[in-house]
Amino acid sequence: MSPHPCLSCGACCAYFRVSFYWAEPVPDQFTEKLNTHRSFMIGTDSSVEPRCVALQGVVGKHVSCGIYGNRPSPCREFEASFESGVENTRCSAARKAKGLSPLTPGDWK
Ligand code: SF4
Ligand code: SF4
């Protein structure tokens, strides 16, 4: 199989606000309090140019998550389109916003 499509994408890490229950074991220096119950990944709440502080590399070229083993639940649960056979329209929307075409079933062959 070709390399995992997310490794040349990263669009979702630079598009959505990534928030989660504050007590998740995500390294503190990468997070900020959103409210009493929730924190978010620094950089993902920007209305201008969101980008998670833990994202390494160039979106659409080559990326990696600097805290992969400790990334928060929304990142663990976010499925790339057709990874398990169905489209994730949020994946497609993030890719579109970064000028990338949506993934297709063929990307997983
Ligand atoms: S923690 Fe990692 S996977 Fe989650 S948004 Fe940031 S760079 Fe992406
Ligand atoms: S937008 Fe989709 S393809 Fe891109 S990194 Fe996120 S899940 Fe993977």
GROMACS .gro file of C-alpha atoms and ligand atoms in nm:
model
  125
    1MET     CA    1   0.000   0.000   0.000
    2SER     CA    2   0.115   0.358  -0.059
    3PRO     CA    3   0.200   0.574   0.243
    4HIS     CA    4  -0.089   0.672   0.469
    5PRO     CA    5  -0.267   0.968   0.300
    6CYS     CA    6  -0.265   1.169   0.623
    7LEU     CA    7   0.116   1.186   0.614
    8SER     CA    8   0.096   1.414   0.313
    9CYS     CA    9  -0.205   1.611   0.438
   10GLY     CA   10  -0.252   1.749   0.791
   11ALA     CA   11  -0.543   1.967   0.680
   12CYS     CA   12  -0.765   1.876   0.975
   13CYS     CA   13  -0.489   1.985   1.217
   14ALA     CA   14  -0.495   2.329   1.054
   15TYR     CA   15  -0.869   2.379   1.013
   16PHE     CA   16  -1.079   2.273   1.312
   17ARG     CA   17  -1.064   2.385   1.673
   18VAL     CA   18  -0.947   2.076   1.860
   19SER     CA   19  -1.107   2.072   2.206
   20PHE     CA   20  -1.136   1.795   2.461
   21TYR     CA   21  -1.201   1.721   2.828
   22TRP     CA   22  -0.933   1.908   3.021
   23ALA     CA   23  -0.805   1.603   3.212
   24GLU     CA   24  -0.695   1.410   2.904
   25PRO     CA   25  -0.321   1.341   2.930
   26VAL     CA   26  -0.210   1.585   2.661
   27PRO     CA   27   0.116   1.771   2.738
   28ASP     CA   28   0.018   2.096   2.912
   29GLN     CA   29   0.244   2.321   2.710
   30PHE     CA   30   0.043   2.246   2.397
   31THR     CA   31  -0.297   2.322   2.546
   32GLU     CA   32  -0.501   2.611   2.673
   33LYS     CA   33  -0.818   2.623   2.883
   34LEU     CA   34  -1.136   2.676   2.684
   35ASN     CA   35  -1.375   2.673   2.981
   36THR     CA   36  -1.417   2.493   3.313
   37HIS     CA   37  -1.439   2.152   3.151
   38ARG     CA   38  -1.251   2.172   2.828
   39SER     CA   39  -0.911   2.257   2.687
   40PHE     CA   40  -0.802   2.301   2.329
   41MET     CA   41  -0.486   2.258   2.128
   42ILE     CA   42  -0.306   2.591   2.107
   43GLY     CA   43  -0.328   2.739   1.761
   44THR     CA   44  -0.646   2.561   1.659
   45ASP     CA   45  -0.881   2.837   1.774
   46SER     CA   46  -0.740   3.103   1.547
   47SER     CA   47  -1.001   3.255   1.318
   48VAL     CA   48  -0.731   3.367   1.077
   49GLU     CA   49  -0.491   3.080   1.024
   50PRO     CA   50  -0.560   2.789   1.256
   51ARG     CA   51  -0.280   2.540   1.298
   52CYS     CA   52  -0.217   2.308   1.588
   53VAL     CA   53   0.102   2.392   1.773
   54ALA     CA   54   0.197   2.023   1.769
   55LEU     CA   55   0.174   1.987   1.392
   56GLN     CA   56   0.511   1.949   1.224
   57GLY     CA   57   0.586   1.989   0.856
   58VAL     CA   58   0.402   2.147   0.566
   59VAL     CA   59   0.029   2.095   0.520
   60GLY     CA   60  -0.042   1.919   0.193
   61LYS     CA   61   0.318   1.798   0.158
   62HIS     CA   62   0.456   1.609   0.454
   63VAL     CA   63   0.337   1.631   0.813
   64SER     CA   64   0.353   1.458   1.147
   65CYS     CA   65   0.203   1.506   1.490
   66GLY     CA   66   0.467   1.601   1.747
   67ILE     CA   67   0.263   1.442   2.027
   68TYR     CA   68   0.122   1.147   1.837
   69GLY     CA   69   0.118   0.908   2.134
   70ASN     CA   70  -0.047   1.168   2.355
   71ARG     CA   71  -0.275   1.339   2.107
   72PRO     CA   72  -0.624   1.416   2.237
   73SER     CA   73  -0.934   1.206   2.171
   74PRO     CA   74  -1.077   1.411   1.883
   75CYS     CA   75  -0.754   1.345   1.692
   76ARG     CA   76  -0.759   0.974   1.776
   77GLU     CA   77  -1.121   0.945   1.670
   78PHE     CA   78  -1.102   1.148   1.350
   79GLU     CA   79  -1.110   0.910   1.057
   80ALA     CA   80  -0.976   0.995   0.717
   81SER     CA   81  -1.232   0.961   0.441
   82PHE     CA   82  -1.280   0.603   0.328
   83GLU     CA   83  -1.025   0.474   0.575
   84SER     CA   84  -1.301   0.242   0.690
   85GLY     CA   85  -1.511   0.259   0.377
   86VAL     CA   86  -1.718   0.572   0.430
   87GLU     CA   87  -1.659   0.937   0.357
   88ASN     CA   88  -1.583   1.168   0.647
   89THR     CA   89  -1.722   1.495   0.516
   90ARG     CA   90  -1.516   1.688   0.772
   91CYS     CA   91  -1.198   1.536   0.631
   92SER     CA   92  -1.311   1.632   0.281
   93ALA     CA   93  -1.398   1.987   0.396
   94ALA     CA   94  -1.061   2.040   0.563
   95ARG     CA   95  -0.878   1.912   0.257
   96LYS     CA   96  -1.083   2.133   0.027
   97ALA     CA   97  -1.002   2.439   0.239
   98LYS     CA   98  -0.633   2.363   0.188
   99GLY     CA   99  -0.668   2.313  -0.186
  100LEU     CA  100  -0.648   1.933  -0.168
  101SER     CA  101  -0.893   1.704  -0.342
  102PRO     CA  102  -1.104   1.479  -0.121
  103LEU     CA  103  -0.976   1.130  -0.056
  104THR     CA  104  -1.141   0.850  -0.251
  105PRO     CA  105  -1.161   0.475  -0.189
  106GLY     CA  106  -0.874   0.444  -0.438
  107ASP     CA  107  -0.640   0.622  -0.195
  108TRP     CA  108  -0.658   0.315   0.031
  109LYS     CA  109  -0.568   0.052  -0.225
  110SF4     S1  110  -0.249   1.705   1.837
  110SF4    FE1  111  -0.154   1.617   1.657
  110SF4     S2  112  -0.318   1.512   1.548
  110SF4    FE2  113  -0.413   1.655   1.693
  110SF4     S3  114  -0.448   1.845   1.580
  110SF4    FE3  115  -0.249   1.861   1.678
  110SF4     S4  116  -0.099   1.791   1.527
  110SF4    FE4  117  -0.303   1.720   1.464
  111SF4     S1  118  -0.792   1.601   0.663
  111SF4    FE1  119  -0.831   1.384   0.634
  111SF4     S2  120  -0.662   1.309   0.505
  111SF4    FE2  121  -0.603   1.506   0.592
  111SF4     S3  122  -0.485   1.453   0.777
  111SF4    FE3  123  -0.698   1.490   0.835
  111SF4     S4  124  -0.795   1.288   0.832
  111SF4    FE4  125  -0.603   1.272   0.717
   0.00000   0.00000   0.00000
